[in-house]
PDB file of C-alpha atoms and ligand atoms in Angstrom:
ATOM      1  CA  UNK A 151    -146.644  22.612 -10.560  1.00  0.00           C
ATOM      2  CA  UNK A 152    -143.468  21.589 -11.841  1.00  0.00           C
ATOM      3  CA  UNK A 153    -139.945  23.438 -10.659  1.00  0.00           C
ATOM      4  CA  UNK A 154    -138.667  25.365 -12.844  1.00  0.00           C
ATOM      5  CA  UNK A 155    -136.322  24.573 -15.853  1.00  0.00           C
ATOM      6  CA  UNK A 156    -132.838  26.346 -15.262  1.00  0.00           C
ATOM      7  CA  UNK A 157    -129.835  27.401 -17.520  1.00  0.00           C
ATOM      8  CA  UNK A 158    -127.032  27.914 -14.957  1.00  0.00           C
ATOM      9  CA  UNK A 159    -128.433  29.855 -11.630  1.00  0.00           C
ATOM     10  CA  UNK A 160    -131.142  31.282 -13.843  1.00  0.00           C
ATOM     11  CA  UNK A 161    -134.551  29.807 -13.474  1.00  0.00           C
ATOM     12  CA  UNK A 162    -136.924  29.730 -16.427  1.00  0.00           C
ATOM     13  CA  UNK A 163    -140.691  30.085 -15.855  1.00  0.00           C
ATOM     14  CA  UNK A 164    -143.202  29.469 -18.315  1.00  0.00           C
ATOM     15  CA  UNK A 165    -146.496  29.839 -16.802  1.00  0.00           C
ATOM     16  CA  UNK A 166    -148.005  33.142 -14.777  1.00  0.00           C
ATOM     17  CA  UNK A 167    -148.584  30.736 -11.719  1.00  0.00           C
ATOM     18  CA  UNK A 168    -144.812  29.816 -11.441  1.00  0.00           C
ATOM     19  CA  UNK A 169    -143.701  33.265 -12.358  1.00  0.00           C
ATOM     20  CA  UNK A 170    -145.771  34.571  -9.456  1.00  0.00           C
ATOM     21  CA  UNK A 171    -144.434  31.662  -7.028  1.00  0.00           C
ATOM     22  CA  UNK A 172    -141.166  33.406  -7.966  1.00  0.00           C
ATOM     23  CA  UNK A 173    -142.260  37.143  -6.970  1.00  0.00           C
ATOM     24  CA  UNK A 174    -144.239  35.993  -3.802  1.00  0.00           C
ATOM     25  CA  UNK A 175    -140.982  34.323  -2.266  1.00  0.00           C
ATOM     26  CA  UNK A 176    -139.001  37.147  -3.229  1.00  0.00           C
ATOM     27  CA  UNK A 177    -141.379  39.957  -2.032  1.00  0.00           C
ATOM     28  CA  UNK A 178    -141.930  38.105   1.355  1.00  0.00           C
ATOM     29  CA  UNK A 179    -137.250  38.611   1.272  1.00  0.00           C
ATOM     30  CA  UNK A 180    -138.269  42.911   0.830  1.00  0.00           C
ATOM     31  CA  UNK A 181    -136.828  42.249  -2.313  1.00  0.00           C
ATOM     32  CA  UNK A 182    -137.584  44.924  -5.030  1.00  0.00           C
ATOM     33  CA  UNK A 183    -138.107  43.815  -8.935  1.00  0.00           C
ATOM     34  CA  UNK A 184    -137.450  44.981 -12.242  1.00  0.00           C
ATOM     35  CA  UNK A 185    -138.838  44.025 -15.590  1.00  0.00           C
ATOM     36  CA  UNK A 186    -137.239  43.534 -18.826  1.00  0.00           C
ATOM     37  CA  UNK A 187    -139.623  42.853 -21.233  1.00  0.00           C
ATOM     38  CA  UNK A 188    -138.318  41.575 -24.465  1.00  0.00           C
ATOM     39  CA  UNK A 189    -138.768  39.239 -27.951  1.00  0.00           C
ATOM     40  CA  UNK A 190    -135.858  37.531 -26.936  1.00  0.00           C
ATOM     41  CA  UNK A 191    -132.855  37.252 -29.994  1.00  0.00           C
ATOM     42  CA  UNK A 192    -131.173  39.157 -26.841  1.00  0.00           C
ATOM     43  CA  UNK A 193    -128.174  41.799 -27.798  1.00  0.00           C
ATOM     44  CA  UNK A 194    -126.308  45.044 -27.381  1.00  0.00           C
ATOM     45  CA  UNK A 195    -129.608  46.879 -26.374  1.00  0.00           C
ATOM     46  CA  UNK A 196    -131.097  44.436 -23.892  1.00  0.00           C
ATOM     47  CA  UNK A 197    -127.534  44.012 -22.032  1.00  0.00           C
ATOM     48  CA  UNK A 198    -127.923  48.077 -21.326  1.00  0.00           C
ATOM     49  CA  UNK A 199    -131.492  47.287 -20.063  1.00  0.00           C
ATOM     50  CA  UNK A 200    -130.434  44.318 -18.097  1.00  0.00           C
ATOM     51  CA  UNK A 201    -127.596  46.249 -16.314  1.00  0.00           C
ATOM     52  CA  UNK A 202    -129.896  49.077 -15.968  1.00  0.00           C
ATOM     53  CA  UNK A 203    -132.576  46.677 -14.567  1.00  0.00           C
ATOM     54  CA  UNK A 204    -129.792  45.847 -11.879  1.00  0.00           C
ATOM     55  CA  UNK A 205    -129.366  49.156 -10.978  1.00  0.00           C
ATOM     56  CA  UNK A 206    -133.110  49.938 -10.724  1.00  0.00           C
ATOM     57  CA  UNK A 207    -133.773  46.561  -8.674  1.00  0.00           C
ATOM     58  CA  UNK A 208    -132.769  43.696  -6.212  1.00  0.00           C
ATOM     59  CA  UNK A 209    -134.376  41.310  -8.807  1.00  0.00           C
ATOM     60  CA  UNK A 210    -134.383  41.189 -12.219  1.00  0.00           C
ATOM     61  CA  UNK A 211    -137.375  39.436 -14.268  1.00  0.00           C
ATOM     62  CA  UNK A 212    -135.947  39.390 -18.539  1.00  0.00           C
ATOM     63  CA  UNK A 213    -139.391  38.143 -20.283  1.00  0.00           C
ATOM     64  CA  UNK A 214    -138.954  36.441 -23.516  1.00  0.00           C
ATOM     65  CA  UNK A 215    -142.083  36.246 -25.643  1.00  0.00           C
ATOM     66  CA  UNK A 216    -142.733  36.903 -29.404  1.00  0.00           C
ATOM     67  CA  UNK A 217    -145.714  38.562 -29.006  1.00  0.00           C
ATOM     68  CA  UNK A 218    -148.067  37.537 -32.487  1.00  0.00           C
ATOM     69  CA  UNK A 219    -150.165  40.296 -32.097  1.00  0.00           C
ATOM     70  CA  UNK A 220    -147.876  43.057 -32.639  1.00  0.00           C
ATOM     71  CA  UNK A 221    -146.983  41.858 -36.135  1.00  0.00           C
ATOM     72  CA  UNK A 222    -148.891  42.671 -38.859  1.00  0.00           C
ATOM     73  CA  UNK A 223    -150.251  40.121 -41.655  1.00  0.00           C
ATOM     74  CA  UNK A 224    -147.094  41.486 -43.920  1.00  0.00           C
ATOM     75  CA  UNK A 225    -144.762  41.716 -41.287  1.00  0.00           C
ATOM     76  CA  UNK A 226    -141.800  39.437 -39.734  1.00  0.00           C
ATOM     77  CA  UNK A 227    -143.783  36.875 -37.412  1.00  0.00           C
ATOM     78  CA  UNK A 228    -142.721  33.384 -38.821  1.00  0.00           C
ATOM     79  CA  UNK A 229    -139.374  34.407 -39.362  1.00  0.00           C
ATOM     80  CA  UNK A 230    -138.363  36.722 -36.408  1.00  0.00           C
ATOM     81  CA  UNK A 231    -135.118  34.810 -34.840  1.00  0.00           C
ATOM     82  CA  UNK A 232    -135.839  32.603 -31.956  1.00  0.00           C
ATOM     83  CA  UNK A 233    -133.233  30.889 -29.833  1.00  0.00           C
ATOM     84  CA  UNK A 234    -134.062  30.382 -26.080  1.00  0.00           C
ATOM     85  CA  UNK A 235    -131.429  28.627 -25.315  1.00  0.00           C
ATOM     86  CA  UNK A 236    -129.281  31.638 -26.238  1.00  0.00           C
ATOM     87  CA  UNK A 237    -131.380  33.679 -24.883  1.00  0.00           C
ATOM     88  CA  UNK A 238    -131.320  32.019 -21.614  1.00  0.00           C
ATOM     89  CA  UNK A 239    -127.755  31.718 -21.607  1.00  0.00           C
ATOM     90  CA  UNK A 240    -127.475  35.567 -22.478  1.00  0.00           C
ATOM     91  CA  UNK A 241    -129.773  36.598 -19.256  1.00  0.00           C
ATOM     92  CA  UNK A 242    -127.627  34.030 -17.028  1.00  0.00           C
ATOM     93  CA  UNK A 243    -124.798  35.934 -18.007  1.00  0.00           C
ATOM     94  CA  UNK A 244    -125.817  38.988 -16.892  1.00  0.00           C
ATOM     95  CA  UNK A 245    -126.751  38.221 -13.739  1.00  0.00           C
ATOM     96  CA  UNK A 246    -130.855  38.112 -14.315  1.00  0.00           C
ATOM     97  CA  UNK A 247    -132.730  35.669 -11.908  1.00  0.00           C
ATOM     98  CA  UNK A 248    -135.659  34.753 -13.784  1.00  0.00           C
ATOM     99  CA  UNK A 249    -136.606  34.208 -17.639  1.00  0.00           C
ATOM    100  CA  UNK A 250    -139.915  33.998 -17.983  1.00  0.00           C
ATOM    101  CA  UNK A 251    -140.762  32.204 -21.103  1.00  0.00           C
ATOM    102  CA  UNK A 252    -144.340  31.702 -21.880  1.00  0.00           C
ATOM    103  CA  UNK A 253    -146.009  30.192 -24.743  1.00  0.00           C
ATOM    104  CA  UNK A 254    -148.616  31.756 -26.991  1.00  0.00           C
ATOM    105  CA  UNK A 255    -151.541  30.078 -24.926  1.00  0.00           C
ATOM    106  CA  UNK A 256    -150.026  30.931 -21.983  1.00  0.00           C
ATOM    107  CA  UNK A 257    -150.571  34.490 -23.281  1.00  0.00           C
ATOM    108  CA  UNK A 258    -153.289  34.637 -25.021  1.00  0.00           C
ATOM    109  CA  UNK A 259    -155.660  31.662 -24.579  1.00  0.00           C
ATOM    110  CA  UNK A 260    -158.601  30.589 -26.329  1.00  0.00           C
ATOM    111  CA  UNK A 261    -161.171  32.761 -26.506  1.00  0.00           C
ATOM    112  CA  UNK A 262    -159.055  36.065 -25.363  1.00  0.00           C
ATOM    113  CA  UNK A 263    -160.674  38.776 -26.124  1.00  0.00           C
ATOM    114  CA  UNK A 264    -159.377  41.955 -24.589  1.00  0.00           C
ATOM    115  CA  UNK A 265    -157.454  44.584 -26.419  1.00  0.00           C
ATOM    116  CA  UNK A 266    -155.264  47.697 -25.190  1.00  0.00           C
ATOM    117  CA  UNK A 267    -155.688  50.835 -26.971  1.00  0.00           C
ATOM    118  CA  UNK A 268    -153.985  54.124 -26.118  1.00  0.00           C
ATOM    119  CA  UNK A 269    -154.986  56.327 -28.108  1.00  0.00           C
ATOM    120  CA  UNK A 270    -153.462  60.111 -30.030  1.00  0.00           C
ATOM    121  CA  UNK A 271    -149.683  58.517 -28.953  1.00  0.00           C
ATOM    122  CA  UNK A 272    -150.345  55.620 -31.729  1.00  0.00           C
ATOM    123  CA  UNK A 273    -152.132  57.620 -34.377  1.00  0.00           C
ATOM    124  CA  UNK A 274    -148.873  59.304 -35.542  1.00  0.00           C
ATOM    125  CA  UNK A 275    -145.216  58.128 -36.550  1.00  0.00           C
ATOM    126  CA  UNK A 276    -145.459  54.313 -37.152  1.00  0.00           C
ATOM    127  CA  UNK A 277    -148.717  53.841 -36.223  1.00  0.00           C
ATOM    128  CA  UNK A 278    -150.350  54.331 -39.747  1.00  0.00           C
ATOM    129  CA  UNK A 279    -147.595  51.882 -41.453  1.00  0.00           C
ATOM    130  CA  UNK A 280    -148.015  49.009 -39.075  1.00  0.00           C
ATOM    131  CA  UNK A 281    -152.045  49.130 -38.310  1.00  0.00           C
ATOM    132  CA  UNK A 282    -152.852  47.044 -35.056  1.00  0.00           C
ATOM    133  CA  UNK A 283    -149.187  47.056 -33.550  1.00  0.00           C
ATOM    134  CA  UNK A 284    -149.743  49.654 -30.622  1.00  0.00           C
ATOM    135  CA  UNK A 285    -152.627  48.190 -29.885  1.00  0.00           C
ATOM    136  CA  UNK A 286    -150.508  44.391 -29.726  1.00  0.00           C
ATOM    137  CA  UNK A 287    -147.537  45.879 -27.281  1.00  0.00           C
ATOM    138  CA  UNK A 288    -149.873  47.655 -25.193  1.00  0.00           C
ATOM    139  CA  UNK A 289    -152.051  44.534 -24.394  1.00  0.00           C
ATOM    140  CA  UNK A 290    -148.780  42.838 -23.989  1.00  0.00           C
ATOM    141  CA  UNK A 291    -147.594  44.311 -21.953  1.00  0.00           C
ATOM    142  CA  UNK A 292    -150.047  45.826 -19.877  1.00  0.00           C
ATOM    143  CA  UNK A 293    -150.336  41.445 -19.169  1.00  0.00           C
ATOM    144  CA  UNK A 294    -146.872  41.600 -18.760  1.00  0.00           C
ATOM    145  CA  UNK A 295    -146.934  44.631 -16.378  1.00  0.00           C
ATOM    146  CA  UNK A 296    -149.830  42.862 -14.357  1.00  0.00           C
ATOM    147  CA  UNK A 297    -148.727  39.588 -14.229  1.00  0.00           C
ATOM    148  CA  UNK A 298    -145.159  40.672 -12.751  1.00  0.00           C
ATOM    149  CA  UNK A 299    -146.257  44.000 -10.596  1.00  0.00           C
ATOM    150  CA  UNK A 300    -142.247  45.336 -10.961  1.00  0.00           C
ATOM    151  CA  UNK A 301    -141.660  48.257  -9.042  1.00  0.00           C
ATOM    152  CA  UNK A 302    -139.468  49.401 -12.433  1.00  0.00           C
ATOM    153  CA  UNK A 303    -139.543  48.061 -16.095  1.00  0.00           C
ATOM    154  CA  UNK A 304    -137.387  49.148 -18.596  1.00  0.00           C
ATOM    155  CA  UNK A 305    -137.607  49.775 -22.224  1.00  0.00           C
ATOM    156  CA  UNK A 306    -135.035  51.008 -24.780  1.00  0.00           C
ATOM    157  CA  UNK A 307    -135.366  54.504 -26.082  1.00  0.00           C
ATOM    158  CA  UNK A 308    -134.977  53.048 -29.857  1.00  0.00           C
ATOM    159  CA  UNK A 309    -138.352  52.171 -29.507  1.00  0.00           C
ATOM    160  CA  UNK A 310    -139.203  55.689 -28.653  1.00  0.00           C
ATOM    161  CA  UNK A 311    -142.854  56.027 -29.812  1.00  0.00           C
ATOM    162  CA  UNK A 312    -143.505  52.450 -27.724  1.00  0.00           C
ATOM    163  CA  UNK A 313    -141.733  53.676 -24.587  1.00  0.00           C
ATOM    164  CA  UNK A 314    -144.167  56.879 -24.369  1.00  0.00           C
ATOM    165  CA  UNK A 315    -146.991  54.889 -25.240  1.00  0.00           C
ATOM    166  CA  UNK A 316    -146.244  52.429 -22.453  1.00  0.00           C
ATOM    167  CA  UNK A 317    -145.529  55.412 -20.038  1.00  0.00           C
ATOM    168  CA  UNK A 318    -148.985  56.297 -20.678  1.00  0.00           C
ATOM    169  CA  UNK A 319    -150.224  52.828 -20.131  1.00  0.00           C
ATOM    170  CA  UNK A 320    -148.804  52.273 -17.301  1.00  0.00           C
ATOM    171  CA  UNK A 321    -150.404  55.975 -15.713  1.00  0.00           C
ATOM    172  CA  UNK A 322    -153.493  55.426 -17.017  1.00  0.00           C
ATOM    173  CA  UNK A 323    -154.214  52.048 -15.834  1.00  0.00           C
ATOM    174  CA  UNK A 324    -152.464  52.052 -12.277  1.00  0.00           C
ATOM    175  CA  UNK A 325    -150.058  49.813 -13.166  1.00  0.00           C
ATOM    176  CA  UNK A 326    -147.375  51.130 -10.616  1.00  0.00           C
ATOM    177  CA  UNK A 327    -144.233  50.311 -12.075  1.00  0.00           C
ATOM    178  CA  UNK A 328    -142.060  53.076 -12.975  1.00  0.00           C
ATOM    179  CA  UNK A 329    -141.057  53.092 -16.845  1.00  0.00           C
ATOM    180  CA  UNK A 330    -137.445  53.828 -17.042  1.00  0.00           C
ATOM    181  CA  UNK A 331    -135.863  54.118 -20.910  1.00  0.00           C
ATOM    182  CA  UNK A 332    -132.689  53.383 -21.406  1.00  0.00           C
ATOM    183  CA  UNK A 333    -130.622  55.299 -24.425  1.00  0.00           C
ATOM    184  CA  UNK A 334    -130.136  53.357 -27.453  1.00  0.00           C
ATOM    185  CA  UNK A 335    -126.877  50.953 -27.858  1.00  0.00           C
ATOM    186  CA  UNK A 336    -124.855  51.781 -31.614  1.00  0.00           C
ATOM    187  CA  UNK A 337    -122.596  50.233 -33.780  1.00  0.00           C
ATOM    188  CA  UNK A 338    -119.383  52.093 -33.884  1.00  0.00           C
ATOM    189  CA  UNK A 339    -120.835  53.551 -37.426  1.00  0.00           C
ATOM    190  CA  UNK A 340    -123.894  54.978 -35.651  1.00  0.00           C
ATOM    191  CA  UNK A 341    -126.658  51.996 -36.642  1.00  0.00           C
ATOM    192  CA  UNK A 342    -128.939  51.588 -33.702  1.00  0.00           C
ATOM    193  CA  UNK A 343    -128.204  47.719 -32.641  1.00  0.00           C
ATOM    194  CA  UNK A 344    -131.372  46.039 -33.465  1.00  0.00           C
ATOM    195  CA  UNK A 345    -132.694  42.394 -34.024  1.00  0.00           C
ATOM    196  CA  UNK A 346    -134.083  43.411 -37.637  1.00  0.00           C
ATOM    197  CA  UNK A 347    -130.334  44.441 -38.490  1.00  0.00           C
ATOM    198  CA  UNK A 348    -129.464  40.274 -38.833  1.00  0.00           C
ATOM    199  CA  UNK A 349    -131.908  40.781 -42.219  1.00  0.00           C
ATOM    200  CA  UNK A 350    -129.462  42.826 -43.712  1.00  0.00           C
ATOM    201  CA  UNK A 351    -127.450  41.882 -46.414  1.00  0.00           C
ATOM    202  CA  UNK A 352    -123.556  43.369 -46.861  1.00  0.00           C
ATOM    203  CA  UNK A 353    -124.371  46.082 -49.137  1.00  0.00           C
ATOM    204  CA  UNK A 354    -127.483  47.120 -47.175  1.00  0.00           C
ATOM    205  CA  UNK A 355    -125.357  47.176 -43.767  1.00  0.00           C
ATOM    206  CA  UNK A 356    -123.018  49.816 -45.444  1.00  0.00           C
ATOM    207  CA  UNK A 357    -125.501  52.007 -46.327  1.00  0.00           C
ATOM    208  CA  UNK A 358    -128.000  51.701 -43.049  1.00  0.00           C
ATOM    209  CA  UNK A 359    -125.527  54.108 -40.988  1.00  0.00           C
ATOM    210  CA  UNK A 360    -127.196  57.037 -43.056  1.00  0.00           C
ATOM    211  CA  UNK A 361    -130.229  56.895 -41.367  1.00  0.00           C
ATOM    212  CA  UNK A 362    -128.608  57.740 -38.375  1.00  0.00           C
ATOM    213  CA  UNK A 363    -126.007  60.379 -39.730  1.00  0.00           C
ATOM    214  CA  UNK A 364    -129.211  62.107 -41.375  1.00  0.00           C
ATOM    215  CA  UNK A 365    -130.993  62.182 -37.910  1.00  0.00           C
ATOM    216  CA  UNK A 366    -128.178  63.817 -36.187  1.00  0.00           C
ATOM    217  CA  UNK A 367    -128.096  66.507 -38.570  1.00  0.00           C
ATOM    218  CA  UNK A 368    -131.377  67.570 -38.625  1.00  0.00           C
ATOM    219  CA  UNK A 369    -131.512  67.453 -35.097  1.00  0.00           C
ATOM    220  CA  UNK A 370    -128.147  69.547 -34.780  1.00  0.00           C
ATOM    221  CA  UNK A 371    -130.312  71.950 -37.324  1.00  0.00           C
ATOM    222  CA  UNK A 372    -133.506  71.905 -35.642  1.00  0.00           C
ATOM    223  CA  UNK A 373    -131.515  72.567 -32.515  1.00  0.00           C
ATOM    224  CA  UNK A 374    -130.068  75.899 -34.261  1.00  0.00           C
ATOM    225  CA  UNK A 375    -133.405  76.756 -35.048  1.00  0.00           C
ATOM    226  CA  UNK A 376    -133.981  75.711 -38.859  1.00  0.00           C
ATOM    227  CA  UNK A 377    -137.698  74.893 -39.242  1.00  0.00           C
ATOM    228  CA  UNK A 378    -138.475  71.495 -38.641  1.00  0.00           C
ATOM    229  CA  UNK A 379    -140.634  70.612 -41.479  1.00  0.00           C
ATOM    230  CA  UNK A 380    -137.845  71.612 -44.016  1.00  0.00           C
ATOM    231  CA  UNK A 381    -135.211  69.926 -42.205  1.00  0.00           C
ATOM    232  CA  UNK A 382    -136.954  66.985 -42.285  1.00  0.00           C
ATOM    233  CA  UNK A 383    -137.817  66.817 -45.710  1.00  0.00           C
ATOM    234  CA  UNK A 384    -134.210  66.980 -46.274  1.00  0.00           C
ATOM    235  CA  UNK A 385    -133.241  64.340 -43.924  1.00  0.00           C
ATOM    236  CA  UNK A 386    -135.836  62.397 -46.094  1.00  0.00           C
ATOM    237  CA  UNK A 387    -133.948  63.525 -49.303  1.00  0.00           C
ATOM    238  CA  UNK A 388    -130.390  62.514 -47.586  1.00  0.00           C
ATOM    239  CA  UNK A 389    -131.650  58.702 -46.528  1.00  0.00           C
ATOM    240  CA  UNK A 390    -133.472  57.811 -50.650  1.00  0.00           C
ATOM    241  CA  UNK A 391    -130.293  59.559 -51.924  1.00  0.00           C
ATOM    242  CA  UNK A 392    -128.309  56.955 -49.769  1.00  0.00           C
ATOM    243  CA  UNK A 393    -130.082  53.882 -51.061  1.00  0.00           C
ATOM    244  CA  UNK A 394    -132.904  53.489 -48.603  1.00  0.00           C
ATOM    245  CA  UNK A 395    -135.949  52.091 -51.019  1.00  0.00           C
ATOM    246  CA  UNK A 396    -138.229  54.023 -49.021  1.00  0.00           C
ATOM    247  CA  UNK A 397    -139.183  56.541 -46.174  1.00  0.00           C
ATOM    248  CA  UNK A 398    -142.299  56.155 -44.159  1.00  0.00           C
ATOM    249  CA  UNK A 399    -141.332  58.959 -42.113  1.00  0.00           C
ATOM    250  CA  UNK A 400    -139.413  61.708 -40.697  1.00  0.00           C
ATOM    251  CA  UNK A 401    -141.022  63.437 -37.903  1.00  0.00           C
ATOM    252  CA  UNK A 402    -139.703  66.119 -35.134  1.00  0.00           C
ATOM    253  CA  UNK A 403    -141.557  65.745 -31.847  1.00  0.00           C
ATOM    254  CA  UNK A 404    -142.429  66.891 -28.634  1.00  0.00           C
ATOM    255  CA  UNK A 405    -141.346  63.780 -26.284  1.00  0.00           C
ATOM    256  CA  UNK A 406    -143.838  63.518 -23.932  1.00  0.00           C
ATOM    257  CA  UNK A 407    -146.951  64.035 -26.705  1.00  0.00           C
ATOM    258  CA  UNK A 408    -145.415  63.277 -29.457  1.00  0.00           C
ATOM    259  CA  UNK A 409    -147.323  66.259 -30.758  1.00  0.00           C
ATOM    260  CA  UNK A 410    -145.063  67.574 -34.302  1.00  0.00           C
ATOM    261  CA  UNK A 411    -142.922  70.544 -33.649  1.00  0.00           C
ATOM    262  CA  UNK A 412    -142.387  73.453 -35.948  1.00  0.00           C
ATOM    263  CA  UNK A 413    -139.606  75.611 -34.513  1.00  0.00           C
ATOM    264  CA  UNK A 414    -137.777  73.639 -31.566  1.00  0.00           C
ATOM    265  CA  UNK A 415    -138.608  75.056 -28.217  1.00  0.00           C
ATOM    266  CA  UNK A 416    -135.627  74.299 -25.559  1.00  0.00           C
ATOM    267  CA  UNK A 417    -138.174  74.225 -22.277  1.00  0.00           C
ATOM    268  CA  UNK A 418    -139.932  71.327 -24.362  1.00  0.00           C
ATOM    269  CA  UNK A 419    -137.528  68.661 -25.205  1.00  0.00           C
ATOM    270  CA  UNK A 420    -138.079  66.810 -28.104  1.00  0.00           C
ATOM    271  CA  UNK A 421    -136.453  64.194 -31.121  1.00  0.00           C
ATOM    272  CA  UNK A 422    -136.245  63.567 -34.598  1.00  0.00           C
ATOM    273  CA  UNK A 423    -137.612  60.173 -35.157  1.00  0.00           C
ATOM    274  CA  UNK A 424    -137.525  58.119 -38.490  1.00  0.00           C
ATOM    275  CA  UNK A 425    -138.515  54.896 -39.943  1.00  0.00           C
ATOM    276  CA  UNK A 426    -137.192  53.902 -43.647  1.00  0.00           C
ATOM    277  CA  UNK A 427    -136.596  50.517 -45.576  1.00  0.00           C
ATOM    278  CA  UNK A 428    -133.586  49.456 -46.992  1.00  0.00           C
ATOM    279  CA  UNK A 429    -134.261  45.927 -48.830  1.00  0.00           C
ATOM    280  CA  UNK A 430    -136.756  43.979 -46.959  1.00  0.00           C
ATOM    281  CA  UNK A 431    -136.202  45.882 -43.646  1.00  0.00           C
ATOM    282  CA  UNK A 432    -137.493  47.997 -42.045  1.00  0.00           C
ATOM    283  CA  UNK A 433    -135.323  50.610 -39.806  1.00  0.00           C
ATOM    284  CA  UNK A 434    -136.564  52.730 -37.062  1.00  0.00           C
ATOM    285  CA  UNK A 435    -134.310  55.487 -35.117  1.00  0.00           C
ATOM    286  CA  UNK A 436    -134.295  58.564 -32.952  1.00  0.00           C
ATOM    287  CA  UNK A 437    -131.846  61.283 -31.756  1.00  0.00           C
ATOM    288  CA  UNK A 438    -133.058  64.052 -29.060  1.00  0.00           C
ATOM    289  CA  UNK A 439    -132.710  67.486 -30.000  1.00  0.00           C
ATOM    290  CA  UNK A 440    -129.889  68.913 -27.702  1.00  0.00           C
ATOM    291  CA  UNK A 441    -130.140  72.569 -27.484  1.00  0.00           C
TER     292      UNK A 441
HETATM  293  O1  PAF B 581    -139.700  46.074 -27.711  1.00  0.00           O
HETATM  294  C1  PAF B 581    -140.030  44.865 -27.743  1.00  0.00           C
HETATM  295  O2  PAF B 581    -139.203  43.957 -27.825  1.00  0.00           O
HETATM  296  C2  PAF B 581    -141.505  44.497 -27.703  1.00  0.00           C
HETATM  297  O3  PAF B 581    -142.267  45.418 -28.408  1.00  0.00           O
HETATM  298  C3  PAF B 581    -142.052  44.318 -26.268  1.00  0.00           C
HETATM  299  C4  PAF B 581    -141.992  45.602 -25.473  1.00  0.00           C
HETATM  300  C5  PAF B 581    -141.268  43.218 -25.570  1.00  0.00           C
HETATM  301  C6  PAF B 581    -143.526  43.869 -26.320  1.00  0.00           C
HETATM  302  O4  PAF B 581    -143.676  42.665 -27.002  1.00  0.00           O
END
């Protein structure tokens, strides 16, 4: 096997075999690990889960794979922004020790055939308006979780439905990492810091704080006990009225079940999530319901 590639003191791994090289040598040290699985066009967001990766860890693993099978046929595959060498640089910076990098064959070669599905978490919220995509991340990275065996691996909370869905993964199969979700990174305007926001164009990055201002006030209403439905339905009225061409959603739930609320309960926490398109893009965001 060849040594691997590296971009400063970070090594870069491609293959499962080198990766786990990697883990043996550092688990015969007593070293601990933590995961950062990612797409890579690394920002805002990812630095919080790298730093919180440091915290949780003696090692830190940053994976870096555009994982095909979470996109849909309509979706962003083909153009989702790729730059390892960025990438690489960005997870030297910050103090990671390994990239692992794999290819789609690597991943997923011929004649794979197994697929992840948890199910009730990915029936609700985005799972109807991006068919197949639960099912993608959780076989991802259930590999991801298997091939690396972290003791941690983190996951952003702006994600929310996929970081409940992979907390259930990861009980239900064994997996023995602990999921740890980090809170979302903003703009100083409020916009969750996102990969998909590079799509937008000037006008639509004025107007995509609203989604966000519209999510805090229904939580702050839901929190003072307005129904959630209704508040909801006006959050849904605030976003169109701000020049969002559409609103897949806007949900209050439970966080652990995702299960809808009506009227919030503070001894079950729970958070307003959204998704919405402005243009071409699609936004998704979440605020918790603080009592
Ligand atoms: O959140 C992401 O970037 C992806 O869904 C993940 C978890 C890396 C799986 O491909």
């Amino acid at each position: 096997m060849s040594s691997p590639a590296t971009a400063g003191g970070l090594a870069v791994v491609r293959t499962v075999a080198a990766l786990r090289l990697r883990l043996r040598d550092w688990r015969a040290d007593g070293d601990t690990v933590a995961l950062v699985p990612t797409m890579g066009a690394l920002h805002a967001g990812h630095a919080a889960l790298i730093e919180a990766a440091h915290r949780a860890a003696d090692r830190v693993v940053v994976s870096v794979f555009v994982n095909p099978t979470q996109f849909g046929a309509n979706e962003d595959f083909a153009a989702y922004p790729r730059d390892e060498g960025r990438d690489a640089a960005f997870c030297d910076e910050r103090g990671a020790d390994l990239m692992f990098a794999p290819g789609v064959t690597e991943m997923y070669p011929d004649g794979f055939a197994t697929s992840i599905r948890v199910a009730g978490l990915t029936e609700g919220l985005c799972g109807p308006f991006r068919p197949g995509h639960f099912d993608g991340v959780a076989t991802v990275v259930a590999k991801l979780l298997i091939q690396t065996a972290p003791d941690t691996a983190v996951f952003g909370e702006k994600d929310f439905q996929q970081l409940v869905v992979v907390r259930r993964l990861a009980r239900d199969l064994d997996l023995g990492a602990a999921i740890l979700g980090v809170p979302t990174v903003r703009e100083a305007d409020g916009l969750a810091v996102s990969s998909r926001n590079a799509y937008l164009s000037a006008d639509e990055r004025r107007i995509a704080p609203a989604l966000n201002a519209a999510l805090r006030t229904t939580a702050a209403r839901i929190a003072g006990g307005a129904p959630a439905p209704e508040a909801c339905d006006a959050a849904r009225q605030r976003i169109l009225a701000a020049g969002f061409a559409s609103v897949d959603y806007v949900s209050c739930v439970e966080e652990e079940a995702l299960a809808p609320v009506t009227v919030f309960d503070a001894a079950r926490p729970a958070r307003v999530l959204a998704a919405a398109r402005l243009g071409r893009t699609r936004l998704i965001d979440n605020v918790p319901v603080n009592p």
